Amino acid sequence: MRKLRLGCLFFMIFSEHLMAEVTEARCKTAESIMDYSTLGDCYDQGVIYPKDKEQAKLNYIYGAMQDTRQGEYGRLKAARALLFQSENELENAMGLYILKSFSDNKNAIVVEKPRYEGDYTYRGAARYYLSIYLLQQNENERALTYLDLALEDGYFWAAYAKLYLKSQLISDDEKSKLISQAENLRKIYFPWYPKGYSCWLQWQIKPTKEDELKFPVDAQKASKLIEEQGGCRSK
């Protein structure tokens, strides 16, 4: 029971770092300095401004047009809102275009050594998101291609996703290599996140927030794998 509570605590911490809660100070200046990606967060989270998903979406789109680090963040948030959180087909197409364009962008900012906690290559997340979309369309091989690209950008979740998809097709040695790859990348980019494949699997079954983007897993299969791995531990 104590391990479960610790696991939930670490998931909450991880979520706050990956898509952090925006501060009032940032929201007060976001509009005046045309930081539309942050302004989107302000509307999304109801900080300074009233909660408004449509205004958040619009500002993420504006942010996605900017050729800056924050613009890259805006592309991620715009793609999530348009492709995964909308039932409008035109918005879905826009989200897919943004995600595909960003995923293929050779000029994206690559973070080889984080300058602060949570500093990572946003393109890696875009490629991971695209693999989720492709799996939803039953395009497994293309999804695996984008997981490999996400790993090139140091996005460690992609190693666990790849392990899940190929778990019955690869040797124990190859599984160990993927787990080691994930752990090495976790230490560099997300050191606060709990170690292990089980923690990733647990998060896909029970995310900390309703609107979080989950990798498509079979709950029964994932639960069995978690038991085999010994559950999610804080260390």
CSV table of C-alpha atoms in Angstrom, one decimal:
chain,number,residue,atom,x,y,z
A,1,MET,CA,0.0,0.0,0.0
A,2,ARG,CA,2.9,2.3,0.9
A,3,LYS,CA,4.5,1.6,-2.5
A,4,LEU,CA,1.3,2.4,-4.3
A,5,ARG,CA,1.0,5.8,-2.5
A,6,LEU,CA,4.6,6.6,-3.3
A,7,GLY,CA,4.0,5.7,-7.0
A,8,CYS,CA,1.0,8.0,-7.2
A,9,LEU,CA,3.0,10.8,-5.6
A,10,PHE,CA,5.8,10.5,-8.1
A,11,PHE,CA,3.3,10.4,-11.0
A,12,MET,CA,1.8,13.7,-9.8
A,13,ILE,CA,5.3,15.2,-9.6
A,14,PHE,CA,6.2,14.0,-13.0
A,15,SER,CA,3.1,15.4,-14.6
A,16,GLU,CA,3.6,18.8,-13.0
A,17,HIS,CA,7.2,18.9,-14.4
A,18,LEU,CA,6.4,17.7,-17.9
A,19,MET,CA,3.4,20.0,-18.5
A,20,ALA,CA,4.0,22.4,-15.6
A,21,GLU,CA,1.4,24.5,-13.9
A,22,VAL,CA,1.8,28.1,-15.2
A,23,THR,CA,2.5,30.8,-12.7
A,24,GLU,CA,0.5,34.1,-12.2
A,25,ALA,CA,3.7,36.1,-13.0
A,26,ARG,CA,4.1,34.5,-16.4
A,27,CYS,CA,0.4,34.9,-17.2
A,28,LYS,CA,0.5,38.6,-16.3
A,29,THR,CA,3.2,39.3,-19.0
A,30,ALA,CA,2.4,36.6,-21.6
A,31,GLU,CA,0.0,38.7,-23.7
A,32,SER,CA,2.2,41.8,-23.7
A,33,ILE,CA,5.3,39.9,-24.9
A,34,MET,CA,3.3,37.8,-27.3
A,35,ASP,CA,4.1,34.5,-25.6
A,36,TYR,CA,1.0,32.8,-26.9
A,37,SER,CA,2.0,29.3,-25.9
A,38,THR,CA,2.1,30.4,-22.2
A,39,LEU,CA,-1.1,32.4,-22.7
A,40,GLY,CA,-2.7,29.2,-23.9
A,41,ASP,CA,-1.7,27.5,-20.6
A,42,CYS,CA,-3.1,30.5,-18.7
A,43,TYR,CA,-6.5,30.0,-20.3
A,44,ASP,CA,-6.3,26.2,-20.1
A,45,GLN,CA,-5.5,26.2,-16.3
A,46,GLY,CA,-7.6,29.3,-15.4
A,47,VAL,CA,-4.7,31.4,-14.1
A,48,ILE,CA,-5.4,35.2,-14.3
A,49,TYR,CA,-7.9,34.5,-17.1
A,50,PRO,CA,-11.1,32.4,-16.8
A,51,LYS,CA,-10.7,28.8,-17.9
A,52,ASP,CA,-11.5,28.6,-21.6
A,53,LYS,CA,-10.5,25.6,-23.7
A,54,GLU,CA,-11.3,27.4,-26.9
A,55,GLN,CA,-9.2,30.4,-26.1
A,56,ALA,CA,-6.4,28.1,-24.9
A,57,LYS,CA,-6.5,26.2,-28.2
A,58,LEU,CA,-6.5,29.4,-30.3
A,59,ASN,CA,-3.4,30.7,-28.4
A,60,TYR,CA,-1.6,27.4,-28.8
A,61,ILE,CA,-2.2,27.7,-32.5
A,62,TYR,CA,-0.8,31.2,-32.5
A,63,GLY,CA,2.2,30.0,-30.5
A,64,ALA,CA,2.8,27.1,-32.9
A,65,MET,CA,3.4,29.7,-35.6
A,66,GLN,CA,6.3,31.2,-33.8
A,67,ASP,CA,9.8,30.0,-34.6
A,68,THR,CA,11.0,29.9,-31.0
A,69,ARG,CA,11.5,27.4,-28.1
A,70,GLN,CA,8.1,28.4,-26.8
A,71,GLY,CA,6.7,28.0,-30.3
A,72,GLU,CA,7.8,24.4,-30.2
A,73,TYR,CA,5.9,24.0,-27.0
A,74,GLY,CA,2.9,25.6,-28.6
A,75,ARG,CA,3.1,23.0,-31.4
A,76,LEU,CA,2.9,20.2,-28.9
A,77,LYS,CA,0.0,21.7,-27.1
A,78,ALA,CA,-1.9,22.7,-30.3
A,79,ALA,CA,-1.5,19.2,-31.7
A,80,ARG,CA,-2.8,17.6,-28.5
A,81,ALA,CA,-5.8,19.9,-28.4
A,82,LEU,CA,-6.6,19.7,-32.1
A,83,LEU,CA,-5.8,16.0,-32.8
A,84,PHE,CA,-6.6,14.3,-29.6
A,85,GLN,CA,-9.1,16.5,-27.7
A,86,SER,CA,-11.4,17.7,-30.5
A,87,GLU,CA,-14.2,15.9,-32.4
A,88,ASN,CA,-14.0,18.4,-35.3
A,89,GLU,CA,-12.5,16.7,-38.4
A,90,LEU,CA,-11.0,19.9,-39.7
A,91,GLU,CA,-9.3,20.5,-36.4
A,92,ASN,CA,-8.1,16.9,-36.3
A,93,ALA,CA,-6.5,17.4,-39.7
A,94,MET,CA,-4.9,20.7,-38.5
A,95,GLY,CA,-3.5,18.9,-35.5
A,96,LEU,CA,-2.1,16.0,-37.5
A,97,TYR,CA,-0.5,18.5,-39.9
A,98,ILE,CA,1.2,20.4,-37.0
A,99,LEU,CA,2.4,17.2,-35.4
A,100,LYS,CA,3.7,15.7,-38.7
A,101,SER,CA,5.4,18.9,-39.7
A,102,PHE,CA,7.1,19.3,-36.3
A,103,SER,CA,8.1,15.6,-36.1
A,104,ASP,CA,9.9,16.0,-39.5
A,105,ASN,CA,11.4,19.3,-38.7
A,106,LYS,CA,15.2,19.0,-39.1
A,107,ASN,CA,15.8,22.4,-37.5
A,108,ALA,CA,14.1,21.6,-34.2
A,109,ILE,CA,15.9,22.6,-31.0
A,110,VAL,CA,17.8,19.5,-29.8
A,111,VAL,CA,18.7,19.3,-26.1
A,112,GLU,CA,21.7,17.1,-25.6
A,113,LYS,CA,22.4,18.4,-22.1
A,114,PRO,CA,19.5,19.8,-20.1
A,115,ARG,CA,20.0,23.4,-18.8
A,116,TYR,CA,17.3,23.0,-16.2
A,117,GLU,CA,14.9,20.3,-14.9
A,118,GLY,CA,12.4,19.4,-17.5
A,119,ASP,CA,14.5,20.7,-20.5
A,120,TYR,CA,14.2,18.2,-23.3
A,121,THR,CA,13.7,18.0,-27.1
A,122,TYR,CA,10.1,18.8,-27.7
A,123,ARG,CA,10.3,17.1,-31.2
A,124,GLY,CA,10.8,13.8,-29.4
A,125,ALA,CA,7.4,14.2,-27.7
A,126,ALA,CA,5.9,15.1,-31.0
A,127,ARG,CA,7.2,11.9,-32.5
A,128,TYR,CA,5.9,9.9,-29.5
A,129,TYR,CA,2.4,11.6,-29.9
A,130,LEU,CA,2.5,10.7,-33.6
A,131,SER,CA,3.1,7.1,-32.8
A,132,ILE,CA,0.0,7.1,-30.6
A,133,TYR,CA,-2.1,8.5,-33.4
A,134,LEU,CA,-0.7,5.9,-35.8
A,135,LEU,CA,-1.5,3.1,-33.4
A,136,GLN,CA,-5.1,4.4,-33.1
A,137,GLN,CA,-5.2,3.9,-36.9
A,138,ASN,CA,-3.8,0.4,-36.6
A,139,GLU,CA,-0.5,1.4,-38.4
A,140,ASN,CA,1.8,-0.4,-36.0
A,141,GLU,CA,4.9,-0.4,-38.2
A,142,ARG,CA,4.8,3.3,-38.8
A,143,ALA,CA,4.2,3.9,-35.1
A,144,LEU,CA,7.4,1.9,-34.4
A,145,THR,CA,9.3,4.1,-36.9
A,146,TYR,CA,8.3,7.2,-35.0
A,147,LEU,CA,9.1,5.6,-31.6
A,148,ASP,CA,12.7,5.1,-33.0
A,149,LEU,CA,12.8,8.7,-34.0
A,150,ALA,CA,11.5,9.8,-30.6
A,151,LEU,CA,14.4,7.8,-29.0
A,152,GLU,CA,16.9,9.6,-31.2
A,153,ASP,CA,15.6,12.8,-29.5
A,154,GLY,CA,16.1,11.3,-26.1
A,155,TYR,CA,12.4,10.8,-25.3
A,156,PHE,CA,12.7,7.9,-22.9
A,157,TRP,CA,9.0,6.9,-22.8
A,158,ALA,CA,9.4,5.7,-26.4
A,159,ALA,CA,11.7,2.9,-25.2
A,160,TYR,CA,9.0,1.6,-22.9
A,161,ALA,CA,6.3,2.0,-25.7
A,162,LYS,CA,8.5,0.1,-28.1
A,163,LEU,CA,9.1,-2.6,-25.5
A,164,TYR,CA,5.3,-3.0,-25.0
A,165,LEU,CA,4.6,-3.3,-28.7
A,166,LYS,CA,7.4,-5.8,-29.4
A,167,SER,CA,7.4,-7.7,-26.1
A,168,GLN,CA,6.4,-11.0,-27.7
A,169,LEU,CA,8.7,-10.6,-30.7
A,170,ILE,CA,12.1,-9.8,-29.2
A,171,SER,CA,14.6,-11.7,-27.0
A,172,ASP,CA,15.1,-11.1,-23.3
A,173,ASP,CA,18.5,-9.5,-24.2
A,174,GLU,CA,16.8,-7.0,-26.5
A,175,LYS,CA,14.2,-6.2,-23.8
A,176,SER,CA,17.0,-5.5,-21.3
A,177,LYS,CA,18.6,-3.2,-23.8
A,178,LEU,CA,15.4,-1.2,-24.2
A,179,ILE,CA,14.9,-0.9,-20.4
A,180,SER,CA,18.6,0.2,-20.0
A,181,GLN,CA,18.1,2.8,-22.8
A,182,ALA,CA,15.0,4.1,-21.1
A,183,GLU,CA,16.8,4.3,-17.7
A,184,ASN,CA,19.8,6.1,-19.1
A,185,LEU,CA,17.7,8.7,-20.8
A,186,ARG,CA,15.5,9.1,-17.8
A,187,LYS,CA,18.5,10.0,-15.6
A,188,ILE,CA,19.5,12.7,-18.1
A,189,TYR,CA,16.2,14.3,-18.9
A,190,PHE,CA,13.6,13.3,-16.2
A,191,PRO,CA,15.5,12.3,-13.1
A,192,TRP,CA,12.6,12.8,-10.7
A,193,TYR,CA,10.5,10.2,-12.6
A,194,PRO,CA,10.3,6.8,-10.9
A,195,LYS,CA,12.5,4.1,-12.4
A,196,GLY,CA,11.1,1.2,-14.3
A,197,TYR,CA,8.9,-0.1,-17.1
A,198,SER,CA,6.1,-0.9,-14.5
A,199,CYS,CA,5.7,2.8,-13.7
A,200,TRP,CA,5.2,3.7,-17.4
A,201,LEU,CA,2.6,0.9,-17.7
A,202,GLN,CA,0.8,2.0,-14.6
A,203,TRP,CA,0.5,5.5,-15.9
A,204,GLN,CA,-1.1,4.4,-19.1
A,205,ILE,CA,-3.8,2.5,-17.2
A,206,LYS,CA,-4.4,5.2,-14.6
A,207,PRO,CA,-3.2,8.7,-15.6
A,208,THR,CA,-3.2,11.4,-13.0
A,209,LYS,CA,-5.5,13.7,-15.1
A,210,GLU,CA,-8.4,12.9,-17.4
A,211,ASP,CA,-7.0,14.8,-20.4
A,212,GLU,CA,-3.5,13.3,-20.3
A,213,LEU,CA,-2.4,11.6,-23.4
A,214,LYS,CA,-2.1,7.8,-22.9
A,215,PHE,CA,-0.3,5.3,-25.1
A,216,PRO,CA,-2.8,2.7,-26.3
A,217,VAL,CA,-2.3,-0.4,-24.1
A,218,ASP,CA,-4.5,-3.3,-23.2
A,219,ALA,CA,-5.3,-2.9,-19.5
A,220,GLN,CA,-5.2,-6.7,-18.8
A,221,LYS,CA,-1.9,-7.2,-20.6
A,222,ALA,CA,-0.4,-4.1,-18.9
A,223,SER,CA,-1.5,-5.3,-15.5
A,224,LYS,CA,0.1,-8.7,-16.0
A,225,LEU,CA,3.3,-7.1,-17.1
A,226,ILE,CA,3.3,-4.8,-14.1
A,227,GLU,CA,3.0,-7.9,-11.8
A,228,GLU,CA,5.9,-9.6,-13.7
A,229,GLN,CA,8.1,-6.5,-13.3
A,230,GLY,CA,7.3,-6.3,-9.6
A,231,GLY,CA,5.2,-3.2,-9.6
A,232,CYS,CA,6.1,0.5,-9.8
A,233,ARG,CA,8.6,1.5,-7.1
A,234,SER,CA,9.9,5.0,-6.2
A,235,LYS,CA,13.5,3.9,-6.6
